[in-house]
PDB file of C-alpha atoms and ligand atoms in Angstrom:
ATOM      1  CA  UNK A   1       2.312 -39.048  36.075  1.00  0.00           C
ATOM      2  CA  UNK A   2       2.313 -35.288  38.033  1.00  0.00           C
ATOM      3  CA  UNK A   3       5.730 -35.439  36.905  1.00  0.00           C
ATOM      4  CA  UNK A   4       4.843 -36.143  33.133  1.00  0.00           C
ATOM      5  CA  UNK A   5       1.819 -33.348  32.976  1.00  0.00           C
ATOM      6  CA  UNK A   6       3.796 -30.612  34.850  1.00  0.00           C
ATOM      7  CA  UNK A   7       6.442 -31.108  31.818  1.00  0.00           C
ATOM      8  CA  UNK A   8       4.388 -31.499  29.234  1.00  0.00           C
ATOM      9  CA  UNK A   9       2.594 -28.134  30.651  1.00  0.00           C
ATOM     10  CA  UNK A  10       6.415 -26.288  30.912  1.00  0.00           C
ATOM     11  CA  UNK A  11       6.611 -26.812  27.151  1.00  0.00           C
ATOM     12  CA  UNK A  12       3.074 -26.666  26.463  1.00  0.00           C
ATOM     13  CA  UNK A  13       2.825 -23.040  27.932  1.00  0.00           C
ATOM     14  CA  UNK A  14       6.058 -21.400  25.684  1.00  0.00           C
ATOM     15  CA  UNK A  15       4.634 -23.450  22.698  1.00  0.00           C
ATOM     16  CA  UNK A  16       1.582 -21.485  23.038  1.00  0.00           C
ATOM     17  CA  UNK A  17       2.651 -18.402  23.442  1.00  0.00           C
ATOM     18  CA  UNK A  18       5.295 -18.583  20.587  1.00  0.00           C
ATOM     19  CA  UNK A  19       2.240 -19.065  18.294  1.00  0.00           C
ATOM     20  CA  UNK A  20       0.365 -16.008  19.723  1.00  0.00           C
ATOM     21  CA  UNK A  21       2.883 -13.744  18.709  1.00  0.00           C
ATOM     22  CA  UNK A  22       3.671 -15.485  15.505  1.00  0.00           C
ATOM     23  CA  UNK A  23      -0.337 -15.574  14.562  1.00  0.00           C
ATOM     24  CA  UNK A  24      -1.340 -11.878  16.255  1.00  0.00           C
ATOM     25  CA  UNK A  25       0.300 -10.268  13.170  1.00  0.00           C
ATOM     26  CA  UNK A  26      -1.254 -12.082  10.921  1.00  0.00           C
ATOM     27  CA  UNK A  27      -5.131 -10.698  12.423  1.00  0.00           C
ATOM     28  CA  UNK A  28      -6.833  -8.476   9.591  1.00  0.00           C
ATOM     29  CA  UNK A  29      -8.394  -5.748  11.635  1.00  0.00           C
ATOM     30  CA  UNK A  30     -11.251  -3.897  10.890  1.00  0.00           C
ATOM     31  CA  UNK A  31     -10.190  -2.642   6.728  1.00  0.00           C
ATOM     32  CA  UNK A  32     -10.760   0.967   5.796  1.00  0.00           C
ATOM     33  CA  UNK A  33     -14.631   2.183   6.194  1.00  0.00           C
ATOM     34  CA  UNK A  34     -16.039   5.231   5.860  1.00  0.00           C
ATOM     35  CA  UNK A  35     -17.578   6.888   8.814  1.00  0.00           C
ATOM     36  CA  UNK A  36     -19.655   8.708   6.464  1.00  0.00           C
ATOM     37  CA  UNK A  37     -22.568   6.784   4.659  1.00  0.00           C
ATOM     38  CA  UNK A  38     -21.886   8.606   1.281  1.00  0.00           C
ATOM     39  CA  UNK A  39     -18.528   7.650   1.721  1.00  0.00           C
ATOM     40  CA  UNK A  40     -19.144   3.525   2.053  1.00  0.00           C
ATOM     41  CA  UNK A  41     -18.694   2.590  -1.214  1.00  0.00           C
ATOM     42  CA  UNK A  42     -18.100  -1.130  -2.275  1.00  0.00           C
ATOM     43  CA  UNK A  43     -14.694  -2.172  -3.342  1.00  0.00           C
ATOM     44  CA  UNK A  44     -15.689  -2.650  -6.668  1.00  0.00           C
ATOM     45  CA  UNK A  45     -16.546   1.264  -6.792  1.00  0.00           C
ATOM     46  CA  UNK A  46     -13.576   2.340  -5.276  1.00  0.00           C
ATOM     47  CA  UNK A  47     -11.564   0.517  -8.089  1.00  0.00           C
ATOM     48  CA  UNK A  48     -13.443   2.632 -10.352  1.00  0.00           C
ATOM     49  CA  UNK A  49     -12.614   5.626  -8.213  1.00  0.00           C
ATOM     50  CA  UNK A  50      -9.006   5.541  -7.913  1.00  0.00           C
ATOM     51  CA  UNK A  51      -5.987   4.610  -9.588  1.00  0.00           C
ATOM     52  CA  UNK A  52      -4.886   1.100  -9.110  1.00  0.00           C
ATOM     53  CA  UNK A  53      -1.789   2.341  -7.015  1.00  0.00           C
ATOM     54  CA  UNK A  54      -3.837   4.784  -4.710  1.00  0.00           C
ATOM     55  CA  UNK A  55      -6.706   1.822  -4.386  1.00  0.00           C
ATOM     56  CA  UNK A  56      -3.765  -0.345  -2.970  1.00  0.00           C
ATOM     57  CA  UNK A  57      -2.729   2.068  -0.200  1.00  0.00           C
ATOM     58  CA  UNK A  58      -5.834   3.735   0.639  1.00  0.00           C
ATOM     59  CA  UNK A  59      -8.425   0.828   0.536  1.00  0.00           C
ATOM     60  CA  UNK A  60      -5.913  -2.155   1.160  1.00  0.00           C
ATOM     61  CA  UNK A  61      -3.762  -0.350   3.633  1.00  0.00           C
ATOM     62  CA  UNK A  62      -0.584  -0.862   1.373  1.00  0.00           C
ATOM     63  CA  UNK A  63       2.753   0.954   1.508  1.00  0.00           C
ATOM     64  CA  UNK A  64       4.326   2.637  -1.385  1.00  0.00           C
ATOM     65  CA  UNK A  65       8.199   2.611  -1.879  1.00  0.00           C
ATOM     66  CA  UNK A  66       9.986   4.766  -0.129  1.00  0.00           C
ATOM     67  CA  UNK A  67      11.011   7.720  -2.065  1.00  0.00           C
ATOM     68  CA  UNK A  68       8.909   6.976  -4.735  1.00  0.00           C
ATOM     69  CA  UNK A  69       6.623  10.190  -4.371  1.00  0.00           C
ATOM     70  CA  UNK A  70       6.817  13.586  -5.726  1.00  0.00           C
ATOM     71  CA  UNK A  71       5.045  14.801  -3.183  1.00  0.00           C
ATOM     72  CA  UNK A  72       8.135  13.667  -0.481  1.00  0.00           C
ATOM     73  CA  UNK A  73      10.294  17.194  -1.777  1.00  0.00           C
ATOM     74  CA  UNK A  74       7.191  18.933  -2.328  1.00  0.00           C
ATOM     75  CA  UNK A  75       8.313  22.161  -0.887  1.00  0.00           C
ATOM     76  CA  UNK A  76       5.454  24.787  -1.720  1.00  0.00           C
ATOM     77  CA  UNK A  77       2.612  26.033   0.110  1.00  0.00           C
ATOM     78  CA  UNK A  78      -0.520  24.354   0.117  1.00  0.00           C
ATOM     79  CA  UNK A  79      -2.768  21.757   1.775  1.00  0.00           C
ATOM     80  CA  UNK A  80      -2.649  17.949   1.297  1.00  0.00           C
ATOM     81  CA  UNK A  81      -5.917  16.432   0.696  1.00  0.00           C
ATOM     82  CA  UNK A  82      -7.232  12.972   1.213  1.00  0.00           C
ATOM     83  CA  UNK A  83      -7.156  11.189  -2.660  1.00  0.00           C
ATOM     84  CA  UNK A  84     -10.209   9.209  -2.000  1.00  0.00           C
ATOM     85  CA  UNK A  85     -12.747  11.794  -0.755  1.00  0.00           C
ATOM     86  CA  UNK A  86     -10.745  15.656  -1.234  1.00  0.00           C
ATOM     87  CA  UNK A  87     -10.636  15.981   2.814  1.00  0.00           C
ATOM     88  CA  UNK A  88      -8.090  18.620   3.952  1.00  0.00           C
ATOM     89  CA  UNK A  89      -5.911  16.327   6.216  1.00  0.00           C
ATOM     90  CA  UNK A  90      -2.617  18.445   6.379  1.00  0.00           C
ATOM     91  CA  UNK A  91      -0.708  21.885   5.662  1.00  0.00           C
ATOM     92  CA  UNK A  92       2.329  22.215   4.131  1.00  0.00           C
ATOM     93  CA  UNK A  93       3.871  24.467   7.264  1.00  0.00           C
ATOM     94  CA  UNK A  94       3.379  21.136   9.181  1.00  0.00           C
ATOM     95  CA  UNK A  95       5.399  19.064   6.398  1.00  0.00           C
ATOM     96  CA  UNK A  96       9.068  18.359   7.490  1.00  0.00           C
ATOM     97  CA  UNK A  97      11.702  16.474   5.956  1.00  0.00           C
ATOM     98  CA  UNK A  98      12.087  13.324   8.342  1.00  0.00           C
ATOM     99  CA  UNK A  99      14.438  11.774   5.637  1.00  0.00           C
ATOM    100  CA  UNK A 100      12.374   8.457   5.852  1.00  0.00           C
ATOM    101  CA  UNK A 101      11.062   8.951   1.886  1.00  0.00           C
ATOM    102  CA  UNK A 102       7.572   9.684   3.033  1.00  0.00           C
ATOM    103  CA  UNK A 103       5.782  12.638   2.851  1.00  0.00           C
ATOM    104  CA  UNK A 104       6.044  13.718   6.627  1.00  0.00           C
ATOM    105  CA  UNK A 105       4.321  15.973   9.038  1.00  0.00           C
ATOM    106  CA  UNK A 106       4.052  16.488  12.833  1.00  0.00           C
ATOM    107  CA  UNK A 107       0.694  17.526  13.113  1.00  0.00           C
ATOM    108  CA  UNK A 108      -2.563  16.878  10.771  1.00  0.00           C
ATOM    109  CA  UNK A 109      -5.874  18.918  10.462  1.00  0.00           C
ATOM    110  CA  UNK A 110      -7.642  18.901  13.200  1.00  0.00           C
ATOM    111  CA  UNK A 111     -10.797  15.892  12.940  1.00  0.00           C
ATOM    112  CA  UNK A 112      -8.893  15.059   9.475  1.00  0.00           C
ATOM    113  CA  UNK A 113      -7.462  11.425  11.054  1.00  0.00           C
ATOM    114  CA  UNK A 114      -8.304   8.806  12.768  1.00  0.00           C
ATOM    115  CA  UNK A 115      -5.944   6.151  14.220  1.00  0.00           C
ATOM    116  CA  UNK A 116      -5.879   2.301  15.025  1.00  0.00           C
ATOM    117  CA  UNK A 117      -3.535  -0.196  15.932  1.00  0.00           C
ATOM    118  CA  UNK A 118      -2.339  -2.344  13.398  1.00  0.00           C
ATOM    119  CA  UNK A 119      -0.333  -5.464  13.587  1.00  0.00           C
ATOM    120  CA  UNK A 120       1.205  -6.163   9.876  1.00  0.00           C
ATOM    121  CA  UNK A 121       4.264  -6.204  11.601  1.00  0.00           C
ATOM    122  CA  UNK A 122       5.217  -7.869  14.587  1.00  0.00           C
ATOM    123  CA  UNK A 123       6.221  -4.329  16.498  1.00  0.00           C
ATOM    124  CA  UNK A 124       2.107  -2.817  17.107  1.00  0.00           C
ATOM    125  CA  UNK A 125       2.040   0.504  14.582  1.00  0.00           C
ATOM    126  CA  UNK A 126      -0.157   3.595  14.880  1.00  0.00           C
ATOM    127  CA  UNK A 127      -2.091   3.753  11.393  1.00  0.00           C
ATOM    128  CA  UNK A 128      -4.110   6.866  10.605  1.00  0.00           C
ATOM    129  CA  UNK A 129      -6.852   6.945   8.289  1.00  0.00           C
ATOM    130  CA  UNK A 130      -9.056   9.899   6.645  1.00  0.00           C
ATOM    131  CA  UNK A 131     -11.505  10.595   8.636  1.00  0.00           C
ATOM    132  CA  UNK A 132     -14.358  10.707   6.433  1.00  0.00           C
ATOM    133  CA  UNK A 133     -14.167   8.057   3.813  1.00  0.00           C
ATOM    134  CA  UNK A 134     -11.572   5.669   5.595  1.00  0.00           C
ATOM    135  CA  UNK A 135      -8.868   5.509   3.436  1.00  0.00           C
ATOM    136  CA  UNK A 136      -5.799   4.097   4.703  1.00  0.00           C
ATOM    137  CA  UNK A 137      -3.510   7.166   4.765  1.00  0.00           C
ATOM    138  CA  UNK A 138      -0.250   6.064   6.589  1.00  0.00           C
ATOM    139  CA  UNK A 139       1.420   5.436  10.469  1.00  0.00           C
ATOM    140  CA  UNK A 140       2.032   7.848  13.445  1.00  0.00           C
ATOM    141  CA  UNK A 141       5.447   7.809  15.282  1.00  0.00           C
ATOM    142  CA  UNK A 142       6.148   9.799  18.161  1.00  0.00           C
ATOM    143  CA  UNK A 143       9.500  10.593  17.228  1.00  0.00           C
ATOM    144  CA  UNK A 144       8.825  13.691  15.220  1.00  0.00           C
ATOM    145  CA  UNK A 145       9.724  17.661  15.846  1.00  0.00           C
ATOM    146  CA  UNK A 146       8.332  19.714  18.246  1.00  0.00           C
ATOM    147  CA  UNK A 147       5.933  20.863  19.338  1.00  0.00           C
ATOM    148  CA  UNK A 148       3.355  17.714  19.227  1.00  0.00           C
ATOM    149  CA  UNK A 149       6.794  14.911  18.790  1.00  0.00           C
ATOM    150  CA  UNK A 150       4.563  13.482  16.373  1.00  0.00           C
ATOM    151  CA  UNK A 151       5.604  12.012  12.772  1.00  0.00           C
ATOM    152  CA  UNK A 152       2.730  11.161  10.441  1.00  0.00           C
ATOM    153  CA  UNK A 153       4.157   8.936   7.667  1.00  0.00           C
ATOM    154  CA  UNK A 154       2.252   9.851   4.700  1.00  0.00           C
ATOM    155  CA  UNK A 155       1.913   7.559   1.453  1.00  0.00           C
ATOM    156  CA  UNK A 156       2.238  10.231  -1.216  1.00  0.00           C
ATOM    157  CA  UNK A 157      -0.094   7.995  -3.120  1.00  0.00           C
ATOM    158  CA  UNK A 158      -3.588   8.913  -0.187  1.00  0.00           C
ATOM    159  CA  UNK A 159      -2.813  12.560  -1.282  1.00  0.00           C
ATOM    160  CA  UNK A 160      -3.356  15.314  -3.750  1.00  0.00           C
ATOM    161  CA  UNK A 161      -1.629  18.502  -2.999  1.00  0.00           C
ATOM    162  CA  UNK A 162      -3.169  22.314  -3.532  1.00  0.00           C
ATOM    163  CA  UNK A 163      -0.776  24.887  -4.114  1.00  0.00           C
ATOM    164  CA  UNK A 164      -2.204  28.252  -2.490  1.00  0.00           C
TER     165      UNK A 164
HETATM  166 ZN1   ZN B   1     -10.818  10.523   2.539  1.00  0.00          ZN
END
C-alpha cells in the first residue's frame, strides 16, 4: 500500500507541476489602468478614443507585426508620445535601430513607464506601460546599447511622434 501511494505521489508530483507551467501563462494579470482618475476610462470609451489597431495594443496589450510601423525608420528629431493620453515617454536621441522591427530605445522619459511581469509567453517578459493612462506600450530587454543595456520594444501603434 506505502508502496502504491509513494508511486502514485512520484507521478502525481511531475503531473502537477507540468500543469503549473502549462496554466501560469495562461493567468490574465492585472489589464492596463490608469493611475490617473481622469485617465480610467471604460473600455467602451477607449474604443471611441482610439483607432481599432492602437485600442488592441494599448488597452488589450496586443503586438503589432513586426516591421509594420513607420515609426520603426523614423529617423528625425522629436519626442514619442503615449497615443492614448499625449504623455512624453521617449526622445528620438534614445531611439536605436535594434533590427527587431520595433520602434526601439534604451532609455524612456524619466516617470513616463511603468513595468510588470507578464506571462503571455511561457519565458516571464518585462512589459512597460504609460504611466499615466495605462496603456500597454511594449516589453523591456536588457540586451540593449549602452549606457542603461536596456531595449524598450515599442509598438509603433502606443505612439505619436513630434518632430522638433
Ligand atoms: Zn498614456
Amino acid at each position: 500500500m506505502n508502496q502504491f501511494l509513494s508511486r502514485r505521489t512520484f507521478i502525481l508530483i511531475p503531473t502537477m507541476s507540468i500543469l503549473k507551467i502549462i496554466f501560469k501563462p495562461m493567468q490574465v494579470l492585472a489589464s492596463s489602468f490608469a493611475s490617473k482618475e481622469e485617465w480610467n476610462f471604460t473600455k467602451e470609451e477607449w474604443k471611441t478614443r482610439l483607432s481599432p489597431e492602437s485600442y488592441y495594443i494599448l488597452r488589450e496589450e496586443g503586438t503589432e507585426r513586426a516591421f509594420s510601423s513607420q515609426l520603426n525608420n523614423e529617423k528625425r528629431k522629436g519626442i514619442f508620445h503615449c497615443a492614448g493620453c499625449d504623455l512624453p515617454l521617449f526622445s528620438s536621441d534614445k531611439k536605436f535601430d535594434s533590427g527587431t522591427g520595433w520602434p526601439s530605445f534604451w532609455d524612456s522619459i524619466q516617470g513616463s513607464v511603468e513595468t510588470k511581469v507578464d506571462f503571455k509567453l511561457i519565458v516571464p517578459r518585462t512589459e512597460y506601460h504609460c504611466s499615466r493612462c495605462g496603456g500597454h506600450q511594449g516589453h523591456v530587454f536588457n540586451d540593449g546599447p549602452l549606457p542603461t543595456g536596456k531595449r524598450y520594444c515599442n509598438n509603433g501603434l502606443a505612439l505619436r511622434f513630434v518632430p522638433v
